Each structure stands twice: as C-alpha cells, then as structure tokens.
C-alpha cells in the first residue's frame, strides 16, 4: 500500500468524505429500492400477502431502519444538489466546502421535522 | 537516422477521442437531471407515506389501493420507479467500474446488475399497470372503502 501523500487538497478532507458518504448512501438506497419494489409487488398476489409483509415495516426495529433510510436519502438528495452546483455554478467549486456544511445543516433540519413525527407513529400507541 | 516530428509547443492541447460516442457524457448529464426530479418525487413520496396521518402504520393494501386508483399517483410512482432504477443502476455501474479490476469480475457483477434492473423495472411496471384496487373474492375490510361503496 502506498502511503497517503500529505497535504493534498482533496484526500482526507470534506470533498473526499462527502463523496464516500454519497457512494455508501447511494448503494444502500439502491439495495432498498430493489427490496421495496418486490414487497410492493405483493399487492398483485393478494391483500393478505401484502399486509403480512408490509406489517413487518410497522415494527419498532424496522421503524429505526426507516429513519436510517430516510437519513441516507435526505443526505444523498441534498449532497446531490451540491454536486450539481459544483458542476454547473461558476462559483460552485469555490464554495463546495461551505455548501457541504449547508447540506449537513439542511439534513439536520429535515430530520428534526421528520423524526418526531415518524418515531411517534412507530412507538406511540 | 530517422526523423521524428516534434509537436509545435504553441499548439493547444488536443484531446484524443477514446470512443466514438458520448455515452458517458449523457450518463453524467442524466444523473444530474434525474437527480433533481427524484428529489421532488421521493420527498413527495416520503411525505405522503410517512408524515401524513399515521405514517408508516397506515400503509396496507387499502392505502395502496386508494393511491393507485388515481392516475396521478400511478404516473408519479411509474416515473419514480424508472428514474430511480436507471439512476441507481448507473451509480452502481460506476462503483463496479471503480472497484472491480478483473475483467471477469466486472462482467459477472454487471450481468447481475443488468438482470436486477430488468426484473425490477418490468415487475414494478407490470404491477402499476395491472393493479386492481378491488380484487374479487377478498375480504371487504382489507380493501379501500370505495370498493364496497357502490
């Protein structure tokens, strides 16, 4: 393994880690999408079959998984918009670091709006 | 002694074309265009299914039947299915290109990816178009209320 050169603009900094997170969340979301189309396809089998499988999505442990999935989607969405701005906005590359903090701020705000509602749906009565 | 031509140092850099088509450019552009549309489609999907009413607890056959009795949600979900599947498949293709170095590994992984894409898109599309909100012979309490209203 070659050792990492010190002091590069990209490696080990915000640009690299936001890219790593974009990849990881992207692959996770894609795998869920495949499963989600399969479980939804059960509506063509019978109402009973669909309800039995979708009922497992109501369990507390799945509720936490759904919160994680939404977190992954929200990050991927906002960071994707940041990538578009880096690519197409003339000042995008200059502000890419600032925009990452804006992305993380928007993720926190969105999750603050989503989590109380979702968790009370899952854990409340 | 053979003579070799030396390029004029003042000539601008000429990029050598590696392929005859612009597939990768279109794929790159597609990721950005579909990404923006998917943000709207998926945020709307998550809001309606997880935030409105009782959220995920309210999702059952009657809920899906109610949504897909409207062409609006059929088109919404069909568009979401196709765009998300192409966007996701192209993303995973990029990941495979980056990490799978052996030719055979790449071929196997991309074949699996293509298979997964075709099965999921065909299945999802058929489900949306052939869905019956009120399948005959099913207990009324599992169906949307409009099935028994008439």
GROMACS .gro file of C-alpha atoms in nm:
model
  275
    1UNK     CA    1   0.000   0.000   0.000
    2UNK     CA    2   0.143   0.339  -0.095
    3UNK     CA    3   0.119   0.584   0.191
    4UNK     CA    4  -0.111   0.882   0.157
    5UNK     CA    5   0.066   1.195   0.040
    6UNK     CA    6   0.033   1.469   0.296
    7UNK     CA    7  -0.134   1.798   0.227
    8UNK     CA    8  -0.344   1.727  -0.079
    9UNK     CA    9  -0.645   1.947  -0.140
   10UNK     CA   10  -0.884   1.653  -0.168
   11UNK     CA   11  -0.769   1.345   0.020
   12UNK     CA   12  -0.894   1.319   0.376
   13UNK     CA   13  -1.089   1.642   0.352
   14UNK     CA   14  -1.456   1.739   0.314
   15UNK     CA   15  -1.454   1.672  -0.061
   16UNK     CA   16  -1.344   1.311  -0.017
   17UNK     CA   17  -1.566   1.226   0.279
   18UNK     CA   18  -1.879   1.376   0.121
   19UNK     CA   19  -1.803   1.162  -0.187
   20UNK     CA   20  -1.757   0.848   0.027
   21UNK     CA   21  -2.087   0.916   0.207
   22UNK     CA   22  -2.261   0.982  -0.127
   23UNK     CA   23  -2.145   0.641  -0.256
   24UNK     CA   24  -2.233   0.447   0.057
   25UNK     CA   25  -2.581   0.604   0.086
   26UNK     CA   26  -2.638   0.556  -0.288
   27UNK     CA   27  -2.565   0.182  -0.278
   28UNK     CA   28  -2.779   0.139   0.038
   29UNK     CA   29  -3.073   0.322  -0.118
   30UNK     CA   30  -3.042   0.114  -0.438
   31UNK     CA   31  -3.047  -0.214  -0.243
   32UNK     CA   32  -3.354  -0.098  -0.050
   33UNK     CA   33  -3.522   0.005  -0.376
   34UNK     CA   34  -3.489  -0.350  -0.514
   35UNK     CA   35  -3.646  -0.494  -0.197
   36UNK     CA   36  -3.913  -0.222  -0.189
   37UNK     CA   37  -4.032  -0.295  -0.546
   38UNK     CA   38  -4.052  -0.666  -0.456
   39UNK     CA   39  -4.254  -0.608  -0.138
   40UNK     CA   40  -4.488  -0.366  -0.316
   41UNK     CA   41  -4.535  -0.623  -0.596
   42UNK     CA   42  -4.717  -0.840  -0.339
   43UNK     CA   43  -5.027  -0.621  -0.393
   44UNK     CA   44  -5.068  -0.830  -0.712
   45UNK     CA   45  -5.062  -1.153  -0.511
   46UNK     CA   46  -5.332  -1.075  -0.256
   47UNK     CA   47  -5.426  -0.811   0.003
   48UNK     CA   48  -5.343  -1.067   0.275
   49UNK     CA   49  -4.991  -1.132   0.137
   50UNK     CA   50  -4.916  -0.760   0.105
   51UNK     CA   51  -5.047  -0.676   0.452
   52UNK     CA   52  -4.850  -0.960   0.611
   53UNK     CA   53  -4.519  -0.836   0.466
   54UNK     CA   54  -4.580  -0.462   0.496
   55UNK     CA   55  -4.693  -0.526   0.856
   56UNK     CA   56  -4.330  -0.608   0.941
   57UNK     CA   57  -4.243  -0.249   0.839
   58UNK     CA   58  -4.452  -0.130   1.135
   59UNK     CA   59  -4.229  -0.300   1.395
   60UNK     CA   60  -4.010  -0.072   1.614
   61UNK     CA   61  -3.682  -0.218   1.483
   62UNK     CA   62  -3.796  -0.154   1.124
   63UNK     CA   63  -3.906   0.196   1.227
   64UNK     CA   64  -3.548   0.271   1.328
   65UNK     CA   65  -3.430   0.124   0.997
   66UNK     CA   66  -3.674   0.351   0.811
   67UNK     CA   67  -3.534   0.651   0.999
   68UNK     CA   68  -3.186   0.546   0.885
   69UNK     CA   69  -3.308   0.503   0.528
   70UNK     CA   70  -3.467   0.849   0.528
   71UNK     CA   71  -3.142   0.993   0.668
   72UNK     CA   72  -2.948   0.829   0.383
   73UNK     CA   73  -3.197   0.958   0.123
   74UNK     CA   74  -3.200   1.314   0.263
   75UNK     CA   75  -2.818   1.331   0.266
   76UNK     CA   76  -2.790   1.182  -0.084
   77UNK     CA   77  -3.054   1.427  -0.212
   78UNK     CA   78  -2.902   1.745  -0.068
   79UNK     CA   79  -2.543   1.643  -0.142
   80UNK     CA   80  -2.652   1.555  -0.497
   81UNK     CA   81  -2.784   1.908  -0.540
   82UNK     CA   82  -2.449   2.033  -0.405
   83UNK     CA   83  -2.266   1.824  -0.668
   84UNK     CA   84  -2.485   1.980  -0.939
   85UNK     CA   85  -2.396   2.328  -0.811
   86UNK     CA   86  -2.024   2.238  -0.804
   87UNK     CA   87  -2.054   2.121  -1.167
   88UNK     CA   88  -2.273   2.392  -1.316
   89UNK     CA   89  -2.245   2.704  -1.096
   90UNK     CA   90  -1.937   2.910  -1.179
   91UNK     CA   91  -1.867   2.970  -0.808
   92UNK     CA   92  -1.957   2.611  -0.712
   93UNK     CA   93  -1.603   2.475  -0.672
   94UNK     CA   94  -1.505   2.779  -0.463
   95UNK     CA   95  -1.793   2.726  -0.220
   96UNK     CA   96  -1.803   2.343  -0.222
   97UNK     CA   97  -1.685   2.324   0.139
   98UNK     CA   98  -1.935   2.586   0.260
   99UNK     CA   99  -2.208   2.407   0.066
  100UNK     CA  100  -2.129   2.080   0.245
  101UNK     CA  101  -2.199   2.247   0.580
  102UNK     CA  102  -2.521   2.387   0.433
  103UNK     CA  103  -2.609   2.032   0.320
  104UNK     CA  104  -2.545   1.892   0.669
  105UNK     CA  105  -2.749   2.176   0.820
  106UNK     CA  106  -3.040   2.101   0.587
  107UNK     CA  107  -3.013   1.729   0.675
  108UNK     CA  108  -3.037   1.815   1.048
  109UNK     CA  109  -3.337   2.047   0.990
  110UNK     CA  110  -3.517   1.790   0.770
  111UNK     CA  111  -3.457   1.508   1.018
  112UNK     CA  112  -3.572   1.734   1.303
  113UNK     CA  113  -3.900   1.773   1.114
  114UNK     CA  114  -3.928   1.404   1.025
  115UNK     CA  115  -3.805   1.209   1.328
  116UNK     CA  116  -4.053   1.324   1.597
  117UNK     CA  117  -4.345   1.253   1.365
  118UNK     CA  118  -4.213   0.917   1.242
  119UNK     CA  119  -4.096   0.791   1.582
  120UNK     CA  120  -4.427   0.881   1.747
  121UNK     CA  121  -4.605   0.694   1.464
  122UNK     CA  122  -4.385   0.389   1.521
  123UNK     CA  123  -4.355   0.388   1.902
  124UNK     CA  124  -4.670   0.576   2.008
  125UNK     CA  125  -4.993   0.376   2.055
  126UNK     CA  126   1.883   0.826  -3.869
  127UNK     CA  127   1.512   0.855  -3.861
  128UNK     CA  128   1.343   1.189  -3.823
  129UNK     CA  129   1.069   1.242  -3.573
  130UNK     CA  130   0.823   1.524  -3.575
  131UNK     CA  131   0.811   1.733  -3.265
  132UNK     CA  132   0.481   1.896  -3.189
  133UNK     CA  133   0.472   2.271  -3.201
  134UNK     CA  134   0.488   2.382  -2.835
  135UNK     CA  135   0.241   2.662  -2.903
  136UNK     CA  136  -0.028   2.425  -3.035
  137UNK     CA  137  -0.326   2.393  -2.800
  138UNK     CA  138  -0.368   2.056  -2.629
  139UNK     CA  139  -0.573   1.828  -2.850
  140UNK     CA  140  -0.781   1.578  -2.650
  141UNK     CA  141  -0.764   1.233  -2.805
  142UNK     CA  142  -1.110   1.083  -2.853
  143UNK     CA  143  -1.121   0.745  -2.681
  144UNK     CA  144  -1.460   0.643  -2.813
  145UNK     CA  145  -1.689   0.734  -3.099
  146UNK     CA  146  -1.991   0.806  -2.882
  147UNK     CA  147  -2.082   1.036  -2.594
  148UNK     CA  148  -2.245   0.769  -2.376
  149UNK     CA  149  -2.057   0.864  -2.061
  150UNK     CA  150  -2.137   1.231  -2.110
  151UNK     CA  151  -2.507   1.151  -2.143
  152UNK     CA  152  -2.491   0.923  -1.839
  153UNK     CA  153  -2.327   1.204  -1.640
  154UNK     CA  154  -2.594   1.451  -1.751
  155UNK     CA  155  -2.873   1.201  -1.682
  156UNK     CA  156  -2.755   1.159  -1.320
  157UNK     CA  157  -2.793   1.533  -1.263
  158UNK     CA  158  -3.125   1.582  -1.443
  159UNK     CA  159  -3.290   1.270  -1.295
  160UNK     CA  160  -3.140   1.357  -0.955
  161UNK     CA  161  -3.327   1.687  -0.940
  162UNK     CA  162  -3.656   1.523  -1.046
  163UNK     CA  163  -3.604   1.236  -0.799
  164UNK     CA  164  -3.557   1.480  -0.509
  165UNK     CA  165  -3.910   1.611  -0.577
  166UNK     CA  166  -4.065   1.267  -0.644
  167UNK     CA  167  -3.907   1.088  -0.346
  168UNK     CA  168  -3.954   1.372  -0.095
  169UNK     CA  169  -4.322   1.383  -0.201
  170UNK     CA  170  -4.345   1.002  -0.170
  171UNK     CA  171  -4.189   1.005   0.177
  172UNK     CA  172  -4.406   1.294   0.294
  173UNK     CA  173  -4.734   1.135   0.185
  174UNK     CA  174  -4.645   0.784   0.306
  175UNK     CA  175  -4.455   0.858   0.629
  176UNK     CA  176  -4.561   1.205   0.752
  177UNK     CA  177  -4.931   1.240   0.668
  178UNK     CA  178  -5.182   1.074   0.902
  179UNK     CA  179  -5.046   0.773   1.090
  180UNK     CA  180  -4.741   0.744   0.866
  181UNK     CA  181  -4.593   0.401   0.806
  182UNK     CA  182  -4.852   0.238   1.036
  183UNK     CA  183  -5.128   0.340   0.793
  184UNK     CA  184  -4.968   0.161   0.497
  185UNK     CA  185  -5.162  -0.151   0.397
  186UNK     CA  186  -5.337  -0.285   0.089
  187UNK     CA  187  -5.627  -0.037   0.126
  188UNK     CA  188  -5.377   0.253   0.140
  189UNK     CA  189  -5.202   0.141  -0.181
  190UNK     CA  190  -5.538   0.070  -0.346
  191UNK     CA  191  -5.654   0.420  -0.261
  192UNK     CA  192  -5.341   0.580  -0.406
  193UNK     CA  193  -5.328   0.375  -0.727
  194UNK     CA  194  -5.694   0.432  -0.804
  195UNK     CA  195  -5.571   0.776  -0.909
  196UNK     CA  196  -5.375   0.818  -1.236
  197UNK     CA  197  -5.178   1.095  -1.063
  198UNK     CA  198  -5.009   0.855  -0.823
  199UNK     CA  199  -4.974   0.586  -1.091
  200UNK     CA  200  -4.775   0.827  -1.309
  201UNK     CA  201  -4.584   0.957  -1.005
  202UNK     CA  202  -4.480   0.607  -0.897
  203UNK     CA  203  -4.403   0.488  -1.250
  204UNK     CA  204  -4.178   0.788  -1.311
  205UNK     CA  205  -4.014   0.735  -0.972
  206UNK     CA  206  -3.957   0.365  -1.047
  207UNK     CA  207  -3.794   0.423  -1.386
  208UNK     CA  208  -3.584   0.725  -1.293
  209UNK     CA  209  -3.466   0.577  -0.961
  210UNK     CA  210  -3.382   0.242  -1.122
  211UNK     CA  211  -3.183   0.396  -1.408
  212UNK     CA  212  -3.015   0.646  -1.170
  213UNK     CA  213  -2.930   0.373  -0.918
  214UNK     CA  214  -2.817   0.120  -1.177
  215UNK     CA  215  -2.587   0.372  -1.340
  216UNK     CA  216  -2.450   0.466  -0.999
  217UNK     CA  217  -2.374   0.104  -0.908
  218UNK     CA  218  -2.221   0.056  -1.256
  219UNK     CA  219  -1.980   0.338  -1.171
  220UNK     CA  220  -1.898   0.172  -0.839
  221UNK     CA  221  -1.829  -0.161  -1.015
  222UNK     CA  222  -1.606   0.013  -1.271
  223UNK     CA  223  -1.412   0.173  -0.987
  224UNK     CA  224  -1.352  -0.129  -0.766
  225UNK     CA  225  -1.376  -0.450  -0.973
  226UNK     CA  226  -1.043  -0.470  -1.151
  227UNK     CA  227  -1.054  -0.816  -1.306
  228UNK     CA  228  -1.241  -0.831  -1.636
  229UNK     CA  229  -1.431  -1.146  -1.537
  230UNK     CA  230  -1.543  -0.989  -1.208
  231UNK     CA  231  -1.674  -0.683  -1.389
  232UNK     CA  232  -1.865  -0.894  -1.640
  233UNK     CA  233  -2.026  -1.103  -1.365
  234UNK     CA  234  -2.120  -0.805  -1.148
  235UNK     CA  235  -2.257  -0.602  -1.439
  236UNK     CA  236  -2.457  -0.902  -1.564
  237UNK     CA  237  -2.614  -0.938  -1.219
  238UNK     CA  238  -2.682  -0.564  -1.214
  239UNK     CA  239  -2.849  -0.575  -1.556
  240UNK     CA  240  -3.057  -0.875  -1.452
  241UNK     CA  241  -3.167  -0.698  -1.133
  242UNK     CA  242  -3.253  -0.386  -1.331
  243UNK     CA  243  -3.465  -0.569  -1.590
  244UNK     CA  244  -3.652  -0.784  -1.335
  245UNK     CA  245  -3.727  -0.492  -1.103
  246UNK     CA  246  -3.834  -0.246  -1.372
  247UNK     CA  247  -4.050  -0.500  -1.561
  248UNK     CA  248  -4.209  -0.632  -1.240
  249UNK     CA  249  -4.274  -0.283  -1.099
  250UNK     CA  250  -4.419  -0.153  -1.426
  251UNK     CA  251  -4.649  -0.456  -1.464
  252UNK     CA  252  -4.769  -0.417  -1.103
  253UNK     CA  253  -4.859  -0.049  -1.152
  254UNK     CA  254  -5.044  -0.114  -1.481
  255UNK     CA  255  -5.224  -0.437  -1.389
  256UNK     CA  256  -5.313  -0.343  -1.030
  257UNK     CA  257  -5.675  -0.396  -0.920
  258UNK     CA  258  -5.777  -0.189  -0.616
  259UNK     CA  259  -6.075  -0.419  -0.555
  260UNK     CA  260  -5.965  -0.778  -0.629
  261UNK     CA  261  -6.275  -1.004  -0.637
  262UNK     CA  262  -6.312  -1.251  -0.352
  263UNK     CA  263  -6.105  -1.056  -0.099
  264UNK     CA  264  -6.247  -0.963   0.242
  265UNK     CA  265  -6.402  -0.616   0.225
  266UNK     CA  266  -6.225  -0.494   0.539
  267UNK     CA  267  -5.887  -0.530   0.364
  268UNK     CA  268  -5.994  -0.324   0.061
  269UNK     CA  269  -6.027   0.053   0.005
  270UNK     CA  270  -6.368   0.180   0.123
  271UNK     CA  271  -6.480   0.272  -0.231
  272UNK     CA  272  -6.481  -0.099  -0.329
  273UNK     CA  273  -6.796  -0.161  -0.123
  274UNK     CA  274  -6.949   0.186  -0.154
  275UNK     CA  275  -7.119   0.117  -0.486
   0.00000   0.00000   0.00000
